[in-house]
Amino acid sequence: MKLSLNVRQWIGFFLMLTFSGIAFYLVMSIGTIPLWLLIMLLILAVIQATIQLVWFMDIQQGRRGYKWVTISSGLLIAGLAILYLMLLE
Amino acid sequence: MMAEEKIVFSKEFTEEETADRVLGLWFFIGAEIVLFGCLFGVYLTLNNHTVPGESPGELFELKQTILATFLLLSSSFTCAQSFLGAKKNHYKKSFFFLISTFVLGAAFLGLEAHEFFKYVREGHTFTSSPFMSSFYILVGTHGTHVLAGCTWMVLLLIHLKRERITSYTKAKLEAFSLYWHFVDVVWIFIFTVVYLIGKAGIIY
């Protein structure tokens, strides 16, 4: 059963609020971040970004390839810039 | 006699023209990813270069930031609902949700301006440390994008009010909607990397 776009957006909205709330709660209650929590916070952020990209940022059916090529090329260059800057430090 | 609203006829776009504009905006988003990636890189490089009393842990007030996050996430949802309304030719729904998006975006900007004002008043200015410079540049660039989005929304609201829902206004709303969601995605990472991780600090 495929959910309608409207329902998916409602679900996505509540998921994003929940994940942000969980991340906030974890940081407020645990304090200094161990490695597992750092990874979890980043995973929660990536899930929220993915919800936005898939359920909110739609593109015409025939042009979906362009969307992912644009995002991945942007992320590749951005990732390299972050890596170079951090190595420079 | 009832007052009639004046509807101005706008030009129409073919499906191909709409698709081209959306594709153009995706290329713009690609460039924006690179811009924000570089700013994140600068922030991650410089965030340990602080002066006493000016570390992320001492500065950031997370309760205000989580409120700003909820506002921006809600604005993303209302923006999506506005475009959905336009796709179904529901003028009132589209207009109402776009106004809601504007109000939520403006409230977010207000919170960010309040935060910056507080830091500056306490003496934490752009030049006080490398950390503050990178923080202001990253979060300020995002705030500028929200401001640009709010200005864009005002123009869209005028278009919607005058021309109602046509293929032309739909294409504009679709392009704006992509831009606004992208700004939201960037904020999710600013909230996580700058505020949450910055406030708590990492155990090495």
GROMACS .gro file of C-alpha atoms in nm:
model
  293
    1MET     CA    1   0.000   0.000   0.000
    2LYS     CA    2   0.152   0.333  -0.106
    3LEU     CA    3   0.080   0.626   0.123
    4SER     CA    4  -0.031   0.954  -0.033
    5LEU     CA    5   0.216   1.244  -0.045
    6ASN     CA    6   0.010   1.433   0.212
    7VAL     CA    7   0.025   1.146   0.463
    8ARG     CA    8   0.397   1.096   0.400
    9GLN     CA    9   0.459   1.465   0.468
   10TRP     CA   10   0.267   1.451   0.796
   11ILE     CA   11   0.465   1.142   0.902
   12GLY     CA   12   0.791   1.307   0.793
   13PHE     CA   13   0.708   1.622   0.988
   14PHE     CA   14   0.641   1.433   1.311
   15LEU     CA   15   0.949   1.215   1.263
   16MET     CA   16   1.170   1.522   1.218
   17LEU     CA   17   1.030   1.690   1.530
   18THR     CA   18   1.071   1.368   1.728
   19PHE     CA   19   1.430   1.309   1.615
   20SER     CA   20   1.530   1.670   1.692
   21GLY     CA   21   1.364   1.636   2.033
   22ILE     CA   22   1.545   1.306   2.103
   23ALA     CA   23   1.882   1.458   2.003
   24PHE     CA   24   1.818   1.759   2.228
   25TYR     CA   25   1.709   1.539   2.520
   26LEU     CA   26   2.011   1.308   2.489
   27VAL     CA   27   2.257   1.599   2.488
   28MET     CA   28   2.083   1.771   2.780
   29SER     CA   29   2.069   1.455   2.993
   30ILE     CA   30   2.403   1.287   2.909
   31GLY     CA   31   2.630   1.594   2.896
   32THR     CA   32   2.970   1.535   2.740
   33ILE     CA   33   2.926   1.325   2.426
   34PRO     CA   34   3.083   0.977   2.399
   35LEU     CA   35   3.159   0.837   2.054
   36TRP     CA   36   2.839   0.629   2.032
   37LEU     CA   37   2.626   0.936   2.098
   38LEU     CA   38   2.819   1.144   1.844
   39ILE     CA   39   2.748   0.878   1.581
   40MET     CA   40   2.382   0.859   1.688
   41LEU     CA   41   2.336   1.237   1.666
   42LEU     CA   42   2.484   1.238   1.317
   43ILE     CA   43   2.262   0.944   1.212
   44LEU     CA   44   1.951   1.128   1.342
   45ALA     CA   45   2.054   1.437   1.140
   46VAL     CA   46   2.112   1.230   0.826
   47ILE     CA   47   1.769   1.060   0.864
   48GLN     CA   48   1.601   1.401   0.894
   49ALA     CA   49   1.786   1.530   0.588
   50THR     CA   50   1.687   1.217   0.395
   51ILE     CA   51   1.320   1.266   0.490
   52GLN     CA   52   1.341   1.620   0.352
   53LEU     CA   53   1.514   1.508   0.034
   54VAL     CA   54   1.282   1.216  -0.042
   55TRP     CA   55   0.939   1.325   0.088
   56PHE     CA   56   0.957   1.703   0.062
   57MET     CA   57   1.193   1.780  -0.226
   58ASP     CA   58   1.027   1.602  -0.515
   59ILE     CA   59   1.124   1.632  -0.881
   60GLN     CA   60   0.957   1.516  -1.203
   61GLN     CA   61   0.981   1.141  -1.259
   62GLY     CA   62   1.210   1.157  -1.562
   63ARG     CA   63   1.456   1.390  -1.396
   64ARG     CA   64   1.525   1.215  -1.066
   65GLY     CA   65   1.876   1.123  -1.184
   66TYR     CA   66   1.972   1.490  -1.207
   67LYS     CA   67   1.865   1.546  -0.847
   68TRP     CA   68   2.094   1.277  -0.707
   69VAL     CA   69   2.383   1.368  -0.939
   70THR     CA   70   2.359   1.730  -0.818
   71ILE     CA   71   2.346   1.632  -0.451
   72SER     CA   72   2.626   1.376  -0.473
   73SER     CA   73   2.859   1.603  -0.672
   74GLY     CA   74   2.793   1.889  -0.428
   75LEU     CA   75   2.856   1.657  -0.131
   76LEU     CA   76   3.175   1.519  -0.288
   77ILE     CA   77   3.331   1.864  -0.329
   78ALA     CA   78   3.201   1.980   0.011
   79GLY     CA   79   3.340   1.663   0.173
   80LEU     CA   80   3.681   1.718   0.013
   81ALA     CA   81   3.683   2.082   0.130
   82ILE     CA   82   3.605   1.971   0.488
   83LEU     CA   83   3.872   1.699   0.472
   84TYR     CA   84   4.142   1.937   0.338
   85LEU     CA   85   4.060   2.205   0.597
   86MET     CA   86   4.070   1.956   0.884
   87LEU     CA   87   4.398   1.805   0.760
   88LEU     CA   88   4.538   2.156   0.729
   89GLU     CA   89   4.475   2.210   1.097
   90MET     CA   90  -2.278   4.519  -0.380
   91MET     CA   91  -1.994   4.279  -0.300
   92ALA     CA   92  -1.645   4.395  -0.379
   93GLU     CA   93  -1.485   4.177  -0.646
   94GLU     CA   94  -1.123   4.081  -0.618
   95LYS     CA   95  -0.921   4.173  -0.922
   96ILE     CA   96  -0.740   3.874  -1.070
   97VAL     CA   97  -0.452   3.954  -1.304
   98PHE     CA   98  -0.394   3.699  -1.578
   99SER     CA   99  -0.044   3.562  -1.568
  100LYS     CA  100   0.157   3.387  -1.834
  101GLU     CA  101   0.139   3.009  -1.852
  102PHE     CA  102   0.428   2.763  -1.842
  103THR     CA  103   0.441   2.434  -2.029
  104GLU     CA  104   0.544   2.125  -1.830
  105GLU     CA  105   0.884   2.140  -1.998
  106GLU     CA  106   0.940   2.503  -1.891
  107THR     CA  107   0.843   2.423  -1.530
  108ALA     CA  108   1.075   2.121  -1.527
  109ASP     CA  109   1.363   2.336  -1.662
  110ARG     CA  110   1.321   2.590  -1.383
  111VAL     CA  111   1.313   2.319  -1.117
  112LEU     CA  112   1.624   2.161  -1.269
  113GLY     CA  113   1.797   2.501  -1.264
  114LEU     CA  114   1.721   2.529  -0.895
  115TRP     CA  115   1.871   2.185  -0.834
  116PHE     CA  116   2.198   2.302  -0.994
  117PHE     CA  117   2.185   2.606  -0.766
  118ILE     CA  118   2.136   2.373  -0.466
  119GLY     CA  119   2.445   2.176  -0.577
  120ALA     CA  120   2.650   2.499  -0.560
  121GLU     CA  121   2.498   2.583  -0.223
  122ILE     CA  122   2.599   2.241  -0.084
  123VAL     CA  123   2.960   2.327  -0.176
  124LEU     CA  124   2.929   2.671  -0.011
  125PHE     CA  125   2.792   2.533   0.316
  126GLY     CA  126   3.036   2.240   0.306
  127CYS     CA  127   3.327   2.488   0.297
  128LEU     CA  128   3.175   2.690   0.583
  129PHE     CA  129   3.129   2.374   0.791
  130GLY     CA  130   3.492   2.285   0.716
  131VAL     CA  131   3.608   2.626   0.836
  132TYR     CA  132   3.395   2.595   1.151
  133LEU     CA  133   3.523   2.245   1.232
  134THR     CA  134   3.880   2.366   1.182
  135LEU     CA  135   3.847   2.675   1.398
  136ASN     CA  136   3.599   2.576   1.670
  137ASN     CA  137   3.876   2.483   1.915
  138HIS     CA  138   4.049   2.820   1.871
  139THR     CA  139   3.865   3.001   2.149
  140VAL     CA  140   3.950   3.250   2.420
  141PRO     CA  141   3.857   3.197   2.789
  142GLY     CA  142   3.483   3.240   2.853
  143GLU     CA  143   3.394   3.206   2.486
  144SER     CA  144   3.372   2.833   2.418
  145PRO     CA  145   3.060   2.681   2.256
  146GLY     CA  146   2.975   2.512   2.589
  147GLU     CA  147   2.969   2.844   2.773
  148LEU     CA  148   2.791   3.045   2.502
  149PHE     CA  149   2.509   2.840   2.356
  150GLU     CA  150   2.160   2.836   2.506
  151LEU     CA  151   2.007   2.513   2.372
  152LYS     CA  152   1.648   2.580   2.481
  153GLN     CA  153   1.623   2.875   2.246
  154THR     CA  154   1.793   2.679   1.968
  155ILE     CA  155   1.554   2.380   1.993
  156LEU     CA  156   1.264   2.627   1.970
  157ALA     CA  157   1.418   2.780   1.657
  158THR     CA  158   1.466   2.428   1.516
  159PHE     CA  159   1.100   2.337   1.574
  160LEU     CA  160   0.993   2.662   1.408
  161LEU     CA  161   1.203   2.598   1.099
  162LEU     CA  162   1.099   2.230   1.073
  163SER     CA  163   0.734   2.338   1.100
  164SER     CA  164   0.788   2.601   0.832
  165SER     CA  165   0.926   2.330   0.604
  166PHE     CA  166   0.609   2.127   0.653
  167THR     CA  167   0.377   2.425   0.593
  168CYS     CA  168   0.577   2.510   0.279
  169ALA     CA  169   0.529   2.154   0.149
  170GLN     CA  170   0.155   2.178   0.229
  171SER     CA  171   0.136   2.509   0.043
  172PHE     CA  172   0.284   2.352  -0.270
  173LEU     CA  173   0.059   2.048  -0.232
  174GLY     CA  174  -0.240   2.286  -0.217
  175ALA     CA  175  -0.120   2.460  -0.534
  176LYS     CA  176  -0.080   2.126  -0.713
  177LYS     CA  177  -0.444   2.050  -0.637
  178ASN     CA  178  -0.547   2.407  -0.735
  179HIS     CA  179  -0.661   2.488  -0.380
  180TYR     CA  180  -0.584   2.858  -0.368
  181LYS     CA  181  -0.691   2.920  -0.008
  182LYS     CA  182  -0.494   2.626   0.132
  183SER     CA  183  -0.186   2.725  -0.065
  184PHE     CA  184  -0.207   3.091   0.040
  185PHE     CA  185  -0.275   3.010   0.407
  186PHE     CA  186   0.017   2.768   0.438
  187LEU     CA  187   0.252   3.009   0.257
  188ILE     CA  188   0.164   3.285   0.505
  189SER     CA  189   0.221   3.035   0.790
  190THR     CA  190   0.562   2.953   0.641
  191PHE     CA  191   0.647   3.323   0.631
  192VAL     CA  192   0.543   3.376   0.995
  193LEU     CA  193   0.744   3.073   1.112
  194GLY     CA  194   1.048   3.180   0.906
  195ALA     CA  195   1.027   3.535   1.043
  196ALA     CA  196   1.001   3.400   1.400
  197PHE     CA  197   1.311   3.188   1.340
  198LEU     CA  198   1.496   3.496   1.213
  199GLY     CA  199   1.384   3.690   1.520
  200LEU     CA  200   1.530   3.421   1.751
  201GLU     CA  201   1.856   3.416   1.557
  202ALA     CA  202   1.884   3.796   1.562
  203HIS     CA  203   1.814   3.788   1.938
  204GLU     CA  204   2.090   3.531   1.988
  205PHE     CA  205   2.345   3.729   1.785
  206PHE     CA  206   2.249   4.052   1.963
  207LYS     CA  207   2.299   3.882   2.301
  208TYR     CA  208   2.648   3.760   2.206
  209VAL     CA  209   2.755   4.099   2.070
  210ARG     CA  210   2.622   4.276   2.381
  211GLU     CA  211   2.833   4.040   2.597
  212GLY     CA  212   3.141   4.132   2.392
  213HIS     CA  213   3.163   3.818   2.177
  214THR     CA  214   3.204   3.988   1.842
  215PHE     CA  215   3.311   3.870   1.497
  216THR     CA  216   3.677   3.951   1.567
  217SER     CA  217   3.702   3.829   1.929
  218SER     CA  218   3.826   3.478   1.835
  219PRO     CA  219   3.862   3.247   1.531
  220PHE     CA  220   3.577   3.035   1.674
  221MET     CA  221   3.339   3.335   1.688
  222SER     CA  222   3.434   3.439   1.330
  223SER     CA  223   3.360   3.092   1.194
  224PHE     CA  224   3.038   3.067   1.399
  225TYR     CA  225   2.904   3.404   1.277
  226ILE     CA  226   2.998   3.324   0.917
  227LEU     CA  227   2.829   2.980   0.916
  228VAL     CA  228   2.515   3.062   1.113
  229GLY     CA  229   2.493   3.413   0.963
  230THR     CA  230   2.511   3.279   0.605
  231HIS     CA  231   2.226   3.041   0.689
  232GLY     CA  232   2.029   3.329   0.845
  233THR     CA  233   2.086   3.536   0.529
  234HIS     CA  234   1.937   3.249   0.329
  235VAL     CA  235   1.630   3.246   0.556
  236LEU     CA  236   1.600   3.623   0.511
  237ALA     CA  237   1.624   3.583   0.132
  238GLY     CA  238   1.358   3.310   0.155
  239CYS     CA  239   1.125   3.540   0.352
  240THR     CA  240   1.168   3.814   0.090
  241TRP     CA  241   1.101   3.559  -0.185
  242MET     CA  242   0.787   3.450   0.003
  243VAL     CA  243   0.652   3.807   0.013
  244LEU     CA  244   0.690   3.827  -0.367
  245LEU     CA  245   0.523   3.486  -0.406
  246LEU     CA  246   0.232   3.591  -0.185
  247ILE     CA  247   0.181   3.900  -0.403
  248HIS     CA  248   0.189   3.681  -0.716
  249LEU     CA  249  -0.056   3.431  -0.563
  250LYS     CA  250  -0.292   3.705  -0.451
  251ARG     CA  251  -0.295   3.872  -0.792
  252GLU     CA  252  -0.276   3.579  -1.029
  253ARG     CA  253  -0.416   3.292  -0.821
  254ILE     CA  254  -0.297   2.942  -0.909
  255THR     CA  255  -0.166   2.907  -1.262
  256SER     CA  256   0.111   2.696  -1.413
  257TYR     CA  257   0.333   3.005  -1.375
  258THR     CA  258   0.272   3.060  -1.001
  259LYS     CA  259   0.290   2.683  -0.945
  260ALA     CA  260   0.637   2.672  -1.102
  261LYS     CA  261   0.752   2.962  -0.885
  262LEU     CA  262   0.613   2.796  -0.573
  263GLU     CA  263   0.780   2.467  -0.662
  264ALA     CA  264   1.121   2.635  -0.704
  265PHE     CA  265   1.077   2.824  -0.377
  266SER     CA  266   0.966   2.510  -0.195
  267LEU     CA  267   1.290   2.330  -0.295
  268TYR     CA  268   1.498   2.625  -0.178
  269TRP     CA  269   1.320   2.640   0.158
  270HIS     CA  270   1.359   2.267   0.225
  271PHE     CA  271   1.728   2.292   0.142
  272VAL     CA  272   1.769   2.578   0.393
  273ASP     CA  273   1.599   2.352   0.648
  274VAL     CA  274   1.835   2.061   0.572
  275VAL     CA  275   2.134   2.292   0.632
  276TRP     CA  276   1.985   2.399   0.965
  277ILE     CA  277   1.946   2.036   1.078
  278PHE     CA  278   2.324   1.997   1.042
  279ILE     CA  279   2.399   2.335   1.203
  280PHE     CA  280   2.179   2.237   1.498
  281THR     CA  281   2.354   1.901   1.536
  282VAL     CA  282   2.717   1.992   1.462
  283VAL     CA  283   2.741   2.349   1.593
  284TYR     CA  284   2.491   2.360   1.879
  285LEU     CA  285   2.439   2.006   2.017
  286ILE     CA  286   2.793   1.872   1.971
  287GLY     CA  287   2.945   2.215   2.043
  288LYS     CA  288   2.751   2.263   2.365
  289ALA     CA  289   2.822   1.918   2.511
  290GLY     CA  290   3.175   1.861   2.381
  291ILE     CA  291   3.314   1.521   2.280
  292ILE     CA  292   3.497   1.268   2.500
  293TYR     CA  293   3.815   1.175   2.308
   0.00000   0.00000   0.00000
